């Protein structure tokens, strides 16, 4: 079974802190994604990566950066956390689309609270 | 974005009844997927239907796709309390998957 793990289930940080959220997948997937999920807004794509050292902006990249130094690991960085970044953060991974299928496998999520 | 929109936003049914959720989207797609999310957890892939397919079954799940109307439906038959979750459609075109806002299903025992 594909396993996607995230470094923390719950995290509480203070405004202005630098926050690292880590995601690791064990299935040699090429693609990795970071989403945030907020009530009434659904899942919104922050950043994604199709290969090591590659990154692409999603729909809401402002205030975030990412790092992908190894294939299995994709980190989301909040350079200076703000209260409006309080959210559930979900990581996902997938193989490259083949025959137009891009099924994503999700981690359990990190609920981040910024005070 | 070609975001899918699920309807209804919330649905409450009795155990044993069928649950139907709908998804509408805006632009052409390669496939449409449905995911499930238990409260406070990650999403789990349920079923994928390609743009050239009209109907697909998986266990108690039945998905239909009407590309002319840009809509899909997910039917869960003989629902169980364990089906209580949020259900999301996700469309795949020339961009990464785009998720809708979800339907919250409550199955009452």
CSV table of C-alpha atoms in Angstrom, one decimal:
chain,number,residue,atom,x,y,z
A,1,UNK,CA,0.0,0.0,0.0
A,2,UNK,CA,1.1,3.5,-0.7
A,3,UNK,CA,2.0,5.4,2.4
A,4,UNK,CA,2.2,9.1,2.7
A,5,UNK,CA,3.2,10.5,6.0
A,6,UNK,CA,3.3,14.0,7.4
A,7,UNK,CA,5.6,15.1,10.1
A,8,UNK,CA,2.9,16.3,12.6
A,9,UNK,CA,-0.8,15.8,13.0
A,10,UNK,CA,-1.2,19.0,15.1
A,11,UNK,CA,1.1,22.0,15.2
A,12,UNK,CA,0.8,25.3,17.1
A,13,UNK,CA,3.1,28.2,16.1
A,14,UNK,CA,3.3,31.9,16.8
A,15,UNK,CA,3.0,34.7,14.3
A,16,UNK,CA,6.3,35.4,12.6
A,17,UNK,CA,7.8,31.9,13.2
A,18,UNK,CA,9.3,29.9,10.4
A,19,UNK,CA,7.3,26.7,10.0
A,20,UNK,CA,8.4,23.5,8.2
A,21,UNK,CA,5.8,20.9,7.2
A,22,UNK,CA,7.3,17.7,5.9
A,23,UNK,CA,5.8,15.0,3.7
A,24,UNK,CA,7.3,11.6,2.9
A,25,UNK,CA,6.0,9.0,0.5
A,26,UNK,CA,7.3,5.5,0.1
A,27,UNK,CA,6.1,4.5,-3.3
A,28,UNK,CA,8.7,6.2,-5.6
A,29,UNK,CA,6.1,8.6,-6.9
A,30,UNK,CA,7.3,11.4,-9.2
A,31,UNK,CA,4.6,13.9,-8.3
A,32,UNK,CA,4.0,15.6,-5.0
A,33,UNK,CA,1.5,18.2,-3.9
A,34,UNK,CA,0.7,20.5,-1.0
A,35,UNK,CA,-2.9,21.7,-0.4
A,36,UNK,CA,-4.6,23.6,2.3
A,37,UNK,CA,-8.2,22.9,3.3
A,38,UNK,CA,-10.5,25.4,4.9
A,39,UNK,CA,-14.2,25.2,5.7
A,40,UNK,CA,-16.3,26.3,2.7
A,41,UNK,CA,-13.3,26.6,0.4
A,42,UNK,CA,-12.4,23.0,-0.2
A,43,UNK,CA,-8.9,22.0,-1.2
A,44,UNK,CA,-6.7,24.6,-2.7
A,45,UNK,CA,-3.3,23.8,-4.3
A,46,UNK,CA,-0.4,25.6,-2.9
A,47,UNK,CA,2.6,24.1,-4.7
A,48,UNK,CA,3.4,20.9,-6.6
A,49,UNK,CA,6.5,19.2,-7.9
A,50,UNK,CA,6.9,16.8,-10.8
A,51,UNK,CA,10.5,15.9,-10.0
A,52,UNK,CA,13.4,16.4,-7.6
A,53,UNK,CA,14.4,20.1,-7.4
A,54,UNK,CA,11.4,21.1,-9.5
A,55,UNK,CA,8.5,23.1,-8.2
A,56,UNK,CA,5.5,24.7,-9.7
A,57,UNK,CA,3.1,27.3,-8.1
A,58,UNK,CA,-0.4,26.2,-7.5
A,59,UNK,CA,-3.4,28.5,-7.0
A,60,UNK,CA,-2.4,30.1,-3.7
A,61,UNK,CA,1.5,30.1,-3.4
A,62,UNK,CA,1.8,33.5,-1.6
A,63,UNK,CA,3.4,33.2,1.8
A,64,UNK,CA,4.7,29.7,1.1
A,65,UNK,CA,7.7,28.1,-0.4
A,66,UNK,CA,8.7,24.4,-1.0
A,67,UNK,CA,11.7,22.2,-1.2
A,68,UNK,CA,12.2,18.9,-2.9
A,69,UNK,CA,15.8,17.7,-2.5
A,70,UNK,CA,14.9,14.0,-2.5
A,71,UNK,CA,12.3,12.2,-4.5
A,72,UNK,CA,10.4,10.9,-1.5
A,73,UNK,CA,10.3,14.1,0.5
A,74,UNK,CA,8.5,17.4,-0.2
A,75,UNK,CA,8.6,20.2,2.4
A,76,UNK,CA,6.3,23.1,2.7
A,77,UNK,CA,7.8,26.2,4.4
A,78,UNK,CA,6.0,29.1,5.9
A,79,UNK,CA,8.7,31.8,6.0
A,80,UNK,CA,6.9,34.0,8.5
A,81,UNK,CA,3.7,32.4,9.8
A,82,UNK,CA,0.6,34.5,10.0
A,83,UNK,CA,-2.8,33.9,11.6
A,84,UNK,CA,-4.5,33.5,8.1
A,85,UNK,CA,-2.3,30.5,7.5
A,86,UNK,CA,-4.2,28.6,10.2
A,87,UNK,CA,-5.5,25.6,8.3
A,88,UNK,CA,-5.4,21.9,7.6
A,89,UNK,CA,-2.5,21.1,5.3
A,90,UNK,CA,-2.6,18.0,3.1
A,91,UNK,CA,0.2,16.4,1.2
A,92,UNK,CA,-0.4,14.1,-1.7
A,93,UNK,CA,1.7,12.1,-4.2
A,94,UNK,CA,1.1,10.4,-7.5
A,95,UNK,CA,2.8,8.7,-10.4
A,96,UNK,CA,3.1,10.7,-13.6
A,97,UNK,CA,-0.2,10.7,-15.4
A,98,UNK,CA,-0.5,7.6,-17.6
A,99,UNK,CA,-3.4,7.2,-20.0
A,100,UNK,CA,-4.6,10.4,-18.4
A,101,UNK,CA,-4.9,9.2,-14.8
A,102,UNK,CA,-3.4,11.1,-11.9
A,103,UNK,CA,-4.8,9.3,-8.9
A,104,UNK,CA,-3.4,11.0,-5.8
A,105,UNK,CA,-2.6,9.4,-2.4
A,106,UNK,CA,-3.0,11.7,0.6
A,107,UNK,CA,-1.3,11.9,3.9
A,108,UNK,CA,-3.3,12.3,7.1
A,109,UNK,CA,-3.0,16.0,7.2
A,110,UNK,CA,-1.4,18.6,9.6
A,111,UNK,CA,-3.7,20.9,11.4
A,112,UNK,CA,-1.7,24.1,11.9
A,113,UNK,CA,-2.7,26.8,14.3
A,114,UNK,CA,-0.9,30.1,14.2
A,115,UNK,CA,-1.5,32.3,17.3
B,1,UNK,CA,-9.6,26.7,-12.6
B,2,UNK,CA,-12.1,24.1,-13.7
B,3,UNK,CA,-13.3,23.5,-10.2
B,4,UNK,CA,-16.0,20.9,-9.7
B,5,UNK,CA,-19.0,22.0,-7.6
B,6,UNK,CA,-20.7,19.3,-5.6
B,7,UNK,CA,-24.3,19.4,-4.8
B,8,UNK,CA,-25.8,19.2,-2.2
B,9,UNK,CA,-23.3,20.7,0.3
B,10,UNK,CA,-24.7,18.4,3.0
B,11,UNK,CA,-26.9,15.3,2.9
B,12,UNK,CA,-28.4,13.3,5.8
B,13,UNK,CA,-30.0,9.9,5.3
B,14,UNK,CA,-31.0,6.8,7.2
B,15,UNK,CA,-28.9,3.7,7.1
B,16,UNK,CA,-29.9,1.4,4.2
B,17,UNK,CA,-31.0,4.3,2.0
B,18,UNK,CA,-29.1,5.3,-1.2
B,19,UNK,CA,-27.1,8.6,-1.3
B,20,UNK,CA,-26.6,10.6,-4.5
B,21,UNK,CA,-24.1,13.4,-4.8
B,22,UNK,CA,-23.6,15.5,-7.9
B,23,UNK,CA,-20.6,17.3,-9.4
B,24,UNK,CA,-20.6,19.9,-12.1
B,25,UNK,CA,-17.5,21.3,-13.8
B,26,UNK,CA,-16.7,24.0,-16.3
B,27,UNK,CA,-14.2,22.9,-18.9
B,28,UNK,CA,-13.3,19.7,-20.8
B,29,UNK,CA,-11.6,17.0,-18.8
B,30,UNK,CA,-9.6,13.8,-19.3
B,31,UNK,CA,-11.2,12.1,-16.3
B,32,UNK,CA,-13.1,12.7,-13.1
B,33,UNK,CA,-12.4,11.2,-9.8
B,34,UNK,CA,-14.2,10.9,-6.5
B,35,UNK,CA,-12.5,10.9,-3.1
B,36,UNK,CA,-13.7,10.4,0.4
B,37,UNK,CA,-12.5,12.1,3.5
B,38,UNK,CA,-13.2,11.0,7.1
B,39,UNK,CA,-13.3,13.8,9.6
B,40,UNK,CA,-9.9,15.3,10.2
B,41,UNK,CA,-8.1,12.9,7.9
B,42,UNK,CA,-6.6,12.8,4.4
B,43,UNK,CA,-8.6,12.0,1.3
B,44,UNK,CA,-8.9,8.5,-0.1
B,45,UNK,CA,-9.4,7.8,-3.8
B,46,UNK,CA,-12.7,6.0,-4.5
B,47,UNK,CA,-13.2,5.7,-8.2
B,48,UNK,CA,-12.1,7.2,-11.5
B,49,UNK,CA,-14.2,7.6,-14.7
B,50,UNK,CA,-12.6,8.6,-18.0
B,51,UNK,CA,-14.1,11.1,-20.3
B,52,UNK,CA,-15.1,8.4,-22.8
B,53,UNK,CA,-17.0,6.4,-20.2
B,54,UNK,CA,-20.5,7.0,-19.1
B,55,UNK,CA,-20.9,4.8,-16.1
B,56,UNK,CA,-18.7,2.8,-13.7
B,57,UNK,CA,-19.3,0.6,-10.7
B,58,UNK,CA,-17.2,-0.4,-7.8
B,59,UNK,CA,-18.9,-2.3,-5.0
B,60,UNK,CA,-21.7,-0.2,-3.7
B,61,UNK,CA,-20.5,2.8,-5.7
B,62,UNK,CA,-21.9,3.8,-9.0
B,63,UNK,CA,-20.5,6.8,-10.9
B,64,UNK,CA,-22.0,8.4,-14.0
B,65,UNK,CA,-20.5,11.0,-16.3
B,66,UNK,CA,-22.2,13.2,-18.8
B,67,UNK,CA,-19.6,15.2,-20.6
B,68,UNK,CA,-22.3,17.1,-22.7
B,69,UNK,CA,-23.7,18.5,-19.4
B,70,UNK,CA,-20.3,18.6,-17.7
B,71,UNK,CA,-21.7,16.7,-14.7
B,72,UNK,CA,-21.1,13.6,-12.7
B,73,UNK,CA,-23.0,11.8,-10.0
B,74,UNK,CA,-21.9,9.4,-7.3
B,75,UNK,CA,-24.4,6.9,-5.9
B,76,UNK,CA,-23.8,5.0,-2.8
B,77,UNK,CA,-26.3,2.2,-2.4
B,78,UNK,CA,-27.4,0.6,0.9
B,79,UNK,CA,-25.6,3.2,2.9
B,80,UNK,CA,-24.0,2.4,6.3
B,81,UNK,CA,-23.1,4.5,9.2
B,82,UNK,CA,-19.4,4.0,8.3
B,83,UNK,CA,-20.1,5.9,5.0
B,84,UNK,CA,-20.4,9.1,7.0
B,85,UNK,CA,-17.7,11.3,5.5
B,86,UNK,CA,-17.1,14.2,3.0
B,87,UNK,CA,-17.0,13.3,-0.6
B,88,UNK,CA,-15.1,15.3,-3.2
B,89,UNK,CA,-15.1,15.2,-7.0
B,90,UNK,CA,-11.8,16.1,-8.7
B,91,UNK,CA,-11.4,16.9,-12.4
B,92,UNK,CA,-8.2,16.2,-14.4
B,93,UNK,CA,-7.5,18.1,-17.5
B,94,UNK,CA,-4.3,19.9,-18.6
B,95,UNK,CA,-3.6,21.0,-15.0
B,96,UNK,CA,-3.2,19.1,-11.7
B,97,UNK,CA,-6.4,17.7,-10.2
B,98,UNK,CA,-8.9,20.4,-9.2
B,99,UNK,CA,-11.1,19.5,-6.3
B,100,UNK,CA,-14.6,20.7,-5.5
B,101,UNK,CA,-15.7,21.8,-2.1
B,102,UNK,CA,-17.3,18.5,-1.2
B,103,UNK,CA,-20.6,17.0,0.0
B,104,UNK,CA,-20.9,16.2,3.7
B,105,UNK,CA,-22.8,12.9,4.0
B,106,UNK,CA,-24.2,11.8,7.4
B,107,UNK,CA,-25.7,8.3,7.6
B,108,UNK,CA,-27.8,7.9,10.7
B,109,UNK,CA,-28.0,4.4,12.2
